[in-house]
Amino acid sequence: MKEKLIKEIEQILKTDQVLVGEKVKERYCHIWEMDKPLLAKAVFFPKTTQEVSDILAICNKHHQPVVVHGGLTNLVGSTETNPEEVVICMEKMNAIEELDASSRTITVQAGVILESIHQAVEEEDLLFPMTFGAKGSAQIGGVIATNAGGLRVFRYGMTRNLILGLEAVLADGTVISSMKKIIKDNSGYDLKQLFIGSEGTLGVITKAVLRLQQKPKSRNSAFVALNDFDRVVAFLKFMDAGLAGTLSGYELLWEQNFIAMTSPNTDIPKPLPDGYKYYVLLETLGSDYEKDHNRLEELLEEALTEGMVLDATIAQSGQHLELFWKIREDVDVLVSQCNNVQNYDVSLPLGEIGNYVDHVFKELEQMPEVENYFAHGHVADGNIHFLVGKNKSSRELSHRVNTIIYGPIENLAGSVSAEHGIGIDKKPYLNLCRSSEELCLMGTIKYALDPKGILNRNKIFDYSK
Amino acid sequence: MKEKLIKEIEQILKTDQVLVGEKVKERYCHIWEMDKPLLAKAVFFPKTTQEVSDILAICNKHHQPVVVHGGLTNLVGSTETNPEEVVICMEKMNAIEELDASSRTITVQAGVILESIHQAVEEEDLLFPMTFGAKGSAQIGGVIATNAGGLRVFRYGMTRNLILGLEAVLADGTVISSMKKIIKDNSGYDLKQLFIGSEGTLGVITKAVLRLQQKPKSRNSAFVALNDFDRVVAFLKFMDAGLAGTLSGYELLWEQNFIAMTSPNTDIPKPLPDGYKYYVLLETLGSDYEKDHNRLEELLEEALTEGMVLDATIAQSGQHLELFWKIREDVDVLVSQCNNVQNYDVSLPLGEIGNYVDHVFKELEQMPEVENYFAHGHVADGNIHFLVGKNKSSRELSHRVNTIIYGPIENLAGSVSAEHGIGIDKKPYLNLCRSSEELCLMGTIKYALDPKGILNRNKIFDYSK
């Protein structure tokens, strides 16, 4: 027999907007685990903000926990469910409502795929700079709810910096709408900040106004080799000053990573020889290919002459450049070389990264269960990703690897998550980077906005009144 | 007889940290009105975060309203007091705690003057990009509490974008400290966003870690004339694309403003003739003076040839450039020409600004009490300032001028404050740009963090449980 809650919601939605029973199991929680059936009482597919509001009002009345599903590309379990939860799936709210080239904004519903936004704005010579590997599946609502990072944070900022207007629905169904195209707004509290990056625990994002940038006319990239982390920092500062505002990416690969990505069986030619400790891949987005290329060349020559860097090479064509970026972006190549892989996205003050990674490598080296490990990252933003392969899968072993990687974070005043969020996977380590007073204040905010704790319950932190 | 509250606080502070009685009247609420004596029960001068915490805990116990004083340069009355309030003055917490050139951060106490930060970082070839007219008096705590804007928002963002770590004390004395130097952090709610821009109503900011940029090596500026607002927008997009990341300022002056600022009695030579409707002052911050200058010249020639702009001139020296910027920045020249001046900082979608300002001018023209009016602004950020001079001072007249300027904001989805905030002066107009649901949620947040409403009570919105 159907629950009262489901019946009430069925009255406000059409038949094709509700899944119950066995149909629910045809869906899933993670795009990475599509073979694992979804556990939930029901899945609802609202088509309007009003429907999201009505569904939440009913769920709130019944103390019914709700999980929101976007593109399901989250890496820390934020979209996981249990059989007692219901799912609100945003895929039917997938319209681009307006592209305003004059104000350089795009107005989108939460279910729009990130890549569709890229394509739409490109036709107007504009750019939505947020981009990352899962762009073909990730929905903008999830991108915002998790404050996604990616490859161009150094120049354009995290998702938080790219949102002008936002509409979100609170647990009780109240619609908080501020769909504005304005860049500056100091009229009272900036409420959208509450919903950006809170992983669906404070409200359901339904729409957003995104800020667009002028599309750059030229792109150049170079690979550079160094052996000393202090010089990685010095070279960043040198290039940042020398390239003024055109430097858009400064990615670092540690030696193991570079070797694995350019080994003979990857078909990717080595831009530089093996044997250095660090490889920097940098990118400029400018306005004139020839001039930007020459400027980059001049600066690299100066850095080589002064001994700041040990080797350097510039991509000589668009195709060549794409090969450079495959070395950084084709993370699947690394994943395929790891058994029982664990991945990380720690954040640290830039100056601390060199010693920290040396220390982590040394510790991993001493663990017989660890088969291999790789490190790369958005180093200019202080963000390092690790991949660790192990000879078996066990919670105890995972925890030991976590302890090696997260352990030093507290003393170094870093974060266990630069980009991916906390979800459920990182909850045990949250207290390494947030004080008890901060965690208590998070609870206060959660309770103020969602007193019954129905929204993504027990994600980020455990909910208790 | 002294109140119990004052006695309790006197026990935790030294004699030179407390003012009561007549001494209080030697201080003031606004740097613009230093002849108006401060009305308050007492002024406290904490030297440490712990002292701020202790003062607040005592005030909270006694339901004692508190106003925080920084540099007192606020324009909307956020620092005003009444005789029943006490003041926490941050001027003794004025240490620069650390300048970390490697991580490109500076760690400061809330009472540090903005200009002192500029000077400190310049020695390391670094830049803290937040700057505005009152930089010699404004304290960084106030800059953060009001999410200040200013002249370089287009390239570097508002204050919100420049803060990495923050420490703030809640109404009950709880210290929320996250003094981190990291750029990316998705470990739970980004609590610092609550304190940035909330005008001291949610917590007392005590310290911050600021993100620094590499200091640009070259600066170029040009004045450009146009007659059509659509071309102001088209020219912005053209320059933004052509200058890639080096465009750092795109300021607009309407004709009246340009004429007044370059009239014979100002001693500023006219960079371009009078007679155009719009004058754009643009700035590039780059890495090579000669090349940047040439690039700017090329683009301006192209814009002239294509008829996008009607006239243009580039500053030929540093001194020349300073004269250009005096025309935009020396707002005192305009103020001195206005009687009973009212000033504004509205925010609008870029595409709406041309028609909106035409409409406002037409309405002001029809008011016999309005003697003169000027408009200029950070147009690339959608932010326009008005100055309106009137033949008399009256609340009724002020309200009529406000109605002309704020009236269209609601329909155009703009904001009554891009930069200055709401304070007490703009409270009657807040509902033109924030919905009742938003105002209600602001109240929920205020109540959750400061249930007794002791912090900057009745600023932004009236406090009622």
PDB file of C-alpha atoms in Angstrom, chain B residues 24-232:
ATOM      1  CA  VAL B  24      32.899  59.440  24.944  1.00  0.00           C
ATOM      2  CA  LYS B  25      31.701  62.696  23.394  1.00  0.00           C
ATOM      3  CA  GLU B  26      35.194  63.474  22.123  1.00  0.00           C
ATOM      4  CA  ARG B  27      34.750  60.681  19.596  1.00  0.00           C
ATOM      5  CA  TYR B  28      32.355  60.479  16.626  1.00  0.00           C
ATOM      6  CA  CYS B  29      30.388  58.086  14.402  1.00  0.00           C
ATOM      7  CA  HIS B  30      31.383  59.222  10.920  1.00  0.00           C
ATOM      8  CA  ILE B  31      34.671  60.484   9.626  1.00  0.00           C
ATOM      9  CA  TRP B  32      32.583  62.887   7.528  1.00  0.00           C
ATOM     10  CA  GLU B  33      30.963  64.407  10.642  1.00  0.00           C
ATOM     11  CA  MET B  34      33.732  64.654  13.212  1.00  0.00           C
ATOM     12  CA  ASP B  35      32.031  67.640  14.842  1.00  0.00           C
ATOM     13  CA  LYS B  36      29.045  65.479  15.838  1.00  0.00           C
ATOM     14  CA  PRO B  37      29.876  63.942  19.252  1.00  0.00           C
ATOM     15  CA  LEU B  38      29.493  60.219  19.772  1.00  0.00           C
ATOM     16  CA  LEU B  39      26.452  59.117  21.724  1.00  0.00           C
ATOM     17  CA  ALA B  40      27.183  55.922  23.640  1.00  0.00           C
ATOM     18  CA  LYS B  41      27.380  54.497  27.162  1.00  0.00           C
ATOM     19  CA  ALA B  42      31.008  53.540  26.723  1.00  0.00           C
ATOM     20  CA  VAL B  43      33.739  52.835  24.175  1.00  0.00           C
ATOM     21  CA  PHE B  44      35.946  49.740  24.546  1.00  0.00           C
ATOM     22  CA  PHE B  45      39.307  49.252  22.845  1.00  0.00           C
ATOM     23  CA  PRO B  46      40.158  45.535  22.823  1.00  0.00           C
ATOM     24  CA  LYS B  47      43.728  44.530  22.022  1.00  0.00           C
ATOM     25  CA  THR B  48      43.102  40.815  21.441  1.00  0.00           C
ATOM     26  CA  THR B  49      40.445  38.509  20.068  1.00  0.00           C
ATOM     27  CA  GLN B  50      40.005  37.127  23.565  1.00  0.00           C
ATOM     28  CA  GLU B  51      39.142  40.597  24.843  1.00  0.00           C
ATOM     29  CA  VAL B  52      36.586  41.054  22.058  1.00  0.00           C
ATOM     30  CA  SER B  53      35.128  37.697  23.032  1.00  0.00           C
ATOM     31  CA  ASP B  54      34.987  38.612  26.733  1.00  0.00           C
ATOM     32  CA  ILE B  55      33.365  41.995  26.043  1.00  0.00           C
ATOM     33  CA  LEU B  56      30.717  40.406  23.831  1.00  0.00           C
ATOM     34  CA  ALA B  57      29.972  37.611  26.297  1.00  0.00           C
ATOM     35  CA  ILE B  58      29.291  40.207  28.990  1.00  0.00           C
ATOM     36  CA  CYS B  59      27.225  42.408  26.650  1.00  0.00           C
ATOM     37  CA  ASN B  60      25.212  39.412  25.502  1.00  0.00           C
ATOM     38  CA  LYS B  61      24.489  38.377  29.078  1.00  0.00           C
ATOM     39  CA  HIS B  62      23.136  41.875  29.750  1.00  0.00           C
ATOM     40  CA  HIS B  63      21.265  42.185  26.408  1.00  0.00           C
ATOM     41  CA  GLN B  64      23.516  45.176  25.730  1.00  0.00           C
ATOM     42  CA  PRO B  65      23.477  46.425  22.098  1.00  0.00           C
ATOM     43  CA  VAL B  66      26.951  46.881  20.578  1.00  0.00           C
ATOM     44  CA  VAL B  67      28.195  48.859  17.579  1.00  0.00           C
ATOM     45  CA  VAL B  68      31.632  48.139  16.125  1.00  0.00           C
ATOM     46  CA  HIS B  69      33.778  51.058  14.969  1.00  0.00           C
ATOM     47  CA  GLY B  70      36.524  50.777  12.369  1.00  0.00           C
ATOM     48  CA  GLY B  71      37.663  53.659  10.175  1.00  0.00           C
ATOM     49  CA  LEU B  72      34.140  55.186  10.195  1.00  0.00           C
ATOM     50  CA  THR B  73      34.189  55.879   6.445  1.00  0.00           C
ATOM     51  CA  ASN B  74      30.851  54.133   5.845  1.00  0.00           C
ATOM     52  CA  LEU B  75      28.382  56.204   3.816  1.00  0.00           C
ATOM     53  CA  VAL B  76      25.043  54.752   4.926  1.00  0.00           C
ATOM     54  CA  GLY B  77      25.096  55.127   8.701  1.00  0.00           C
ATOM     55  CA  SER B  78      26.221  51.598   9.603  1.00  0.00           C
ATOM     56  CA  THR B  79      28.389  52.942  12.450  1.00  0.00           C
ATOM     57  CA  GLU B  80      25.769  55.232  14.011  1.00  0.00           C
ATOM     58  CA  THR B  81      24.930  54.759  17.647  1.00  0.00           C
ATOM     59  CA  ASN B  82      22.368  55.850  20.204  1.00  0.00           C
ATOM     60  CA  PRO B  83      23.065  56.734  23.842  1.00  0.00           C
ATOM     61  CA  GLU B  84      22.005  53.257  25.012  1.00  0.00           C
ATOM     62  CA  GLU B  85      24.613  51.448  22.924  1.00  0.00           C
ATOM     63  CA  VAL B  86      28.260  50.651  23.619  1.00  0.00           C
ATOM     64  CA  VAL B  87      31.012  50.842  21.025  1.00  0.00           C
ATOM     65  CA  ILE B  88      33.790  48.326  20.379  1.00  0.00           C
ATOM     66  CA  CYS B  89      36.543  50.234  18.635  1.00  0.00           C
ATOM     67  CA  MET B  90      39.050  48.092  16.734  1.00  0.00           C
ATOM     68  CA  GLU B  91      41.865  50.630  16.406  1.00  0.00           C
ATOM     69  CA  LYS B  92      44.162  48.930  18.922  1.00  0.00           C
ATOM     70  CA  MET B  93      44.034  45.640  17.020  1.00  0.00           C
ATOM     71  CA  ASN B  94      46.169  47.095  14.265  1.00  0.00           C
ATOM     72  CA  ALA B  95      49.035  44.648  13.728  1.00  0.00           C
ATOM     73  CA  ILE B  96      50.094  43.087  10.468  1.00  0.00           C
ATOM     74  CA  GLU B  97      50.732  39.602  11.842  1.00  0.00           C
ATOM     75  CA  GLU B  98      52.443  38.014   8.837  1.00  0.00           C
ATOM     76  CA  LEU B  99      53.315  38.732   5.238  1.00  0.00           C
ATOM     77  CA  ASP B 100      53.883  35.372   3.516  1.00  0.00           C
ATOM     78  CA  ALA B 101      55.348  36.178   0.104  1.00  0.00           C
ATOM     79  CA  SER B 102      55.606  32.503  -0.796  1.00  0.00           C
ATOM     80  CA  SER B 103      51.888  31.789  -0.318  1.00  0.00           C
ATOM     81  CA  ARG B 104      51.072  35.353  -1.430  1.00  0.00           C
ATOM     82  CA  THR B 105      49.008  36.165   1.660  1.00  0.00           C
ATOM     83  CA  ILE B 106      48.985  38.783   4.384  1.00  0.00           C
ATOM     84  CA  THR B 107      47.529  38.138   7.834  1.00  0.00           C
ATOM     85  CA  VAL B 108      46.106  41.232   9.504  1.00  0.00           C
ATOM     86  CA  GLN B 109      44.132  42.305  12.529  1.00  0.00           C
ATOM     87  CA  ALA B 110      40.836  44.080  11.872  1.00  0.00           C
ATOM     88  CA  GLY B 111      42.094  47.563  12.789  1.00  0.00           C
ATOM     89  CA  VAL B 112      44.839  47.755  10.164  1.00  0.00           C
ATOM     90  CA  ILE B 113      44.350  50.693   7.775  1.00  0.00           C
ATOM     91  CA  LEU B 114      43.859  49.614   4.145  1.00  0.00           C
ATOM     92  CA  GLU B 115      46.662  51.845   2.897  1.00  0.00           C
ATOM     93  CA  SER B 116      49.122  50.270   5.369  1.00  0.00           C
ATOM     94  CA  ILE B 117      48.386  46.927   3.744  1.00  0.00           C
ATOM     95  CA  HIS B 118      49.073  48.392   0.300  1.00  0.00           C
ATOM     96  CA  GLN B 119      52.408  49.736   1.489  1.00  0.00           C
ATOM     97  CA  ALA B 120      53.472  46.534   3.246  1.00  0.00           C
ATOM     98  CA  VAL B 121      52.821  44.242   0.286  1.00  0.00           C
ATOM     99  CA  GLU B 122      54.327  46.582  -2.299  1.00  0.00           C
ATOM    100  CA  GLU B 123      57.761  45.970  -0.803  1.00  0.00           C
ATOM    101  CA  GLU B 124      57.401  42.310  -1.823  1.00  0.00           C
ATOM    102  CA  ASP B 125      56.276  43.203  -5.379  1.00  0.00           C
ATOM    103  CA  LEU B 126      52.785  42.129  -4.416  1.00  0.00           C
ATOM    104  CA  LEU B 127      49.421  43.857  -4.656  1.00  0.00           C
ATOM    105  CA  PHE B 128      46.297  43.887  -2.502  1.00  0.00           C
ATOM    106  CA  PRO B 129      43.938  45.075  -5.222  1.00  0.00           C
ATOM    107  CA  MET B 130      41.111  46.485  -3.091  1.00  0.00           C
ATOM    108  CA  THR B 131      41.342  50.267  -3.234  1.00  0.00           C
ATOM    109  CA  PHE B 132      39.002  53.243  -2.992  1.00  0.00           C
ATOM    110  CA  GLY B 133      39.035  56.920  -1.992  1.00  0.00           C
ATOM    111  CA  ALA B 134      38.949  56.407   1.787  1.00  0.00           C
ATOM    112  CA  LYS B 135      41.895  53.938   1.847  1.00  0.00           C
ATOM    113  CA  GLY B 136      43.884  56.167   4.190  1.00  0.00           C
ATOM    114  CA  SER B 137      41.277  55.849   6.958  1.00  0.00           C
ATOM    115  CA  ALA B 138      39.283  52.679   6.238  1.00  0.00           C
ATOM    116  CA  GLN B 139      40.198  49.702   8.422  1.00  0.00           C
ATOM    117  CA  ILE B 140      40.302  46.251   6.891  1.00  0.00           C
ATOM    118  CA  GLY B 141      37.683  44.919   9.348  1.00  0.00           C
ATOM    119  CA  GLY B 142      35.198  47.456   8.023  1.00  0.00           C
ATOM    120  CA  VAL B 143      36.279  46.841   4.445  1.00  0.00           C
ATOM    121  CA  ILE B 144      35.360  43.177   4.948  1.00  0.00           C
ATOM    122  CA  ALA B 145      32.198  43.793   7.004  1.00  0.00           C
ATOM    123  CA  THR B 146      30.855  45.968   4.180  1.00  0.00           C
ATOM    124  CA  ASN B 147      32.253  43.898   1.272  1.00  0.00           C
ATOM    125  CA  ALA B 148      33.822  47.029  -0.189  1.00  0.00           C
ATOM    126  CA  GLY B 149      34.098  47.496  -3.950  1.00  0.00           C
ATOM    127  CA  GLY B 150      36.035  50.321  -5.546  1.00  0.00           C
ATOM    128  CA  LEU B 151      38.099  50.808  -8.632  1.00  0.00           C
ATOM    129  CA  ARG B 152      39.450  47.356  -9.495  1.00  0.00           C
ATOM    130  CA  VAL B 153      36.473  45.073  -9.022  1.00  0.00           C
ATOM    131  CA  PHE B 154      36.288  44.364 -12.746  1.00  0.00           C
ATOM    132  CA  ARG B 155      39.605  42.539 -12.706  1.00  0.00           C
ATOM    133  CA  TYR B 156      40.011  41.353  -9.109  1.00  0.00           C
ATOM    134  CA  GLY B 157      36.481  41.184  -7.670  1.00  0.00           C
ATOM    135  CA  MET B 158      34.838  42.632  -4.567  1.00  0.00           C
ATOM    136  CA  THR B 159      36.372  42.237  -1.104  1.00  0.00           C
ATOM    137  CA  ARG B 160      34.517  38.906  -0.790  1.00  0.00           C
ATOM    138  CA  ASN B 161      36.789  37.466  -3.488  1.00  0.00           C
ATOM    139  CA  LEU B 162      39.984  38.577  -1.769  1.00  0.00           C
ATOM    140  CA  ILE B 163      39.510  36.984   1.648  1.00  0.00           C
ATOM    141  CA  LEU B 164      41.050  33.562   2.285  1.00  0.00           C
ATOM    142  CA  GLY B 165      40.821  33.290   6.061  1.00  0.00           C
ATOM    143  CA  LEU B 166      38.694  35.052   8.623  1.00  0.00           C
ATOM    144  CA  GLU B 167      38.236  35.220  12.373  1.00  0.00           C
ATOM    145  CA  ALA B 168      35.031  36.646  13.806  1.00  0.00           C
ATOM    146  CA  VAL B 169      33.409  36.659  17.226  1.00  0.00           C
ATOM    147  CA  LEU B 170      29.720  35.819  17.579  1.00  0.00           C
ATOM    148  CA  ALA B 171      27.345  37.784  19.795  1.00  0.00           C
ATOM    149  CA  ASP B 172      27.778  35.287  22.653  1.00  0.00           C
ATOM    150  CA  GLY B 173      31.578  35.518  22.536  1.00  0.00           C
ATOM    151  CA  THR B 174      32.211  32.328  20.540  1.00  0.00           C
ATOM    152  CA  VAL B 175      35.299  32.761  18.372  1.00  0.00           C
ATOM    153  CA  ILE B 176      34.865  31.410  14.839  1.00  0.00           C
ATOM    154  CA  SER B 177      38.402  31.208  13.586  1.00  0.00           C
ATOM    155  CA  SER B 178      39.535  29.935  10.210  1.00  0.00           C
ATOM    156  CA  MET B 179      42.745  31.831   9.559  1.00  0.00           C
ATOM    157  CA  LYS B 180      43.766  29.822   6.535  1.00  0.00           C
ATOM    158  CA  LYS B 181      45.963  30.750   3.626  1.00  0.00           C
ATOM    159  CA  ILE B 182      44.298  28.346   1.224  1.00  0.00           C
ATOM    160  CA  ILE B 183      42.571  29.440  -1.972  1.00  0.00           C
ATOM    161  CA  LYS B 184      40.187  26.507  -2.335  1.00  0.00           C
ATOM    162  CA  ASP B 185      38.245  24.954   0.513  1.00  0.00           C
ATOM    163  CA  ASN B 186      35.095  22.868   0.142  1.00  0.00           C
ATOM    164  CA  SER B 187      35.158  21.357   3.625  1.00  0.00           C
ATOM    165  CA  GLY B 188      31.616  22.140   4.733  1.00  0.00           C
ATOM    166  CA  TYR B 189      29.864  25.508   4.843  1.00  0.00           C
ATOM    167  CA  ASP B 190      31.947  28.528   3.903  1.00  0.00           C
ATOM    168  CA  LEU B 191      31.145  30.368   7.128  1.00  0.00           C
ATOM    169  CA  LYS B 192      33.232  33.445   6.372  1.00  0.00           C
ATOM    170  CA  GLN B 193      30.626  34.413   3.765  1.00  0.00           C
ATOM    171  CA  LEU B 194      28.226  35.126   6.649  1.00  0.00           C
ATOM    172  CA  PHE B 195      30.437  37.851   8.070  1.00  0.00           C
ATOM    173  CA  ILE B 196      31.572  39.429   4.797  1.00  0.00           C
ATOM    174  CA  GLY B 197      29.139  42.160   3.803  1.00  0.00           C
ATOM    175  CA  SER B 198      26.715  41.750   6.715  1.00  0.00           C
ATOM    176  CA  GLU B 199      27.678  45.156   8.129  1.00  0.00           C
ATOM    177  CA  GLY B 200      28.594  43.929  11.592  1.00  0.00           C
ATOM    178  CA  THR B 201      25.188  42.422  12.323  1.00  0.00           C
ATOM    179  CA  LEU B 202      26.301  38.774  12.575  1.00  0.00           C
ATOM    180  CA  GLY B 203      29.711  38.918  14.206  1.00  0.00           C
ATOM    181  CA  VAL B 204      32.700  41.110  15.005  1.00  0.00           C
ATOM    182  CA  ILE B 205      35.540  40.548  12.549  1.00  0.00           C
ATOM    183  CA  THR B 206      38.872  40.420  14.403  1.00  0.00           C
ATOM    184  CA  LYS B 207      41.412  39.084  11.878  1.00  0.00           C
ATOM    185  CA  ALA B 208      41.740  38.092   8.250  1.00  0.00           C
ATOM    186  CA  VAL B 209      44.054  36.412   5.768  1.00  0.00           C
ATOM    187  CA  LEU B 210      44.040  38.359   2.508  1.00  0.00           C
ATOM    188  CA  ARG B 211      44.958  36.985  -0.884  1.00  0.00           C
ATOM    189  CA  LEU B 212      47.643  38.969  -2.695  1.00  0.00           C
ATOM    190  CA  GLN B 213      48.329  39.314  -6.382  1.00  0.00           C
ATOM    191  CA  GLN B 214      51.556  39.817  -8.268  1.00  0.00           C
ATOM    192  CA  LYS B 215      52.134  43.557  -8.648  1.00  0.00           C
ATOM    193  CA  PRO B 216      51.588  44.604 -12.269  1.00  0.00           C
ATOM    194  CA  LYS B 217      54.651  46.093 -13.925  1.00  0.00           C
ATOM    195  CA  SER B 218      52.930  48.580 -16.193  1.00  0.00           C
ATOM    196  CA  ARG B 219      49.835  50.728 -16.229  1.00  0.00           C
ATOM    197  CA  ASN B 220      48.204  52.416 -19.211  1.00  0.00           C
ATOM    198  CA  SER B 221      45.049  54.478 -19.510  1.00  0.00           C
ATOM    199  CA  ALA B 222      42.944  55.992 -22.259  1.00  0.00           C
ATOM    200  CA  PHE B 223      39.989  58.365 -22.492  1.00  0.00           C
ATOM    201  CA  VAL B 224      37.413  57.552 -25.150  1.00  0.00           C
ATOM    202  CA  ALA B 225      34.289  59.422 -26.286  1.00  0.00           C
ATOM    203  CA  LEU B 226      31.005  57.889 -27.467  1.00  0.00           C
ATOM    204  CA  ASN B 227      27.419  59.035 -28.003  1.00  0.00           C
ATOM    205  CA  ASP B 228      25.504  55.780 -27.804  1.00  0.00           C
ATOM    206  CA  PHE B 229      25.200  53.426 -24.830  1.00  0.00           C
ATOM    207  CA  ASP B 230      25.002  50.295 -26.998  1.00  0.00           C
ATOM    208  CA  ARG B 231      28.466  51.210 -28.221  1.00  0.00           C
ATOM    209  CA  VAL B 232      29.687  51.667 -24.643  1.00  0.00           C
TER     210      VAL B 232
END
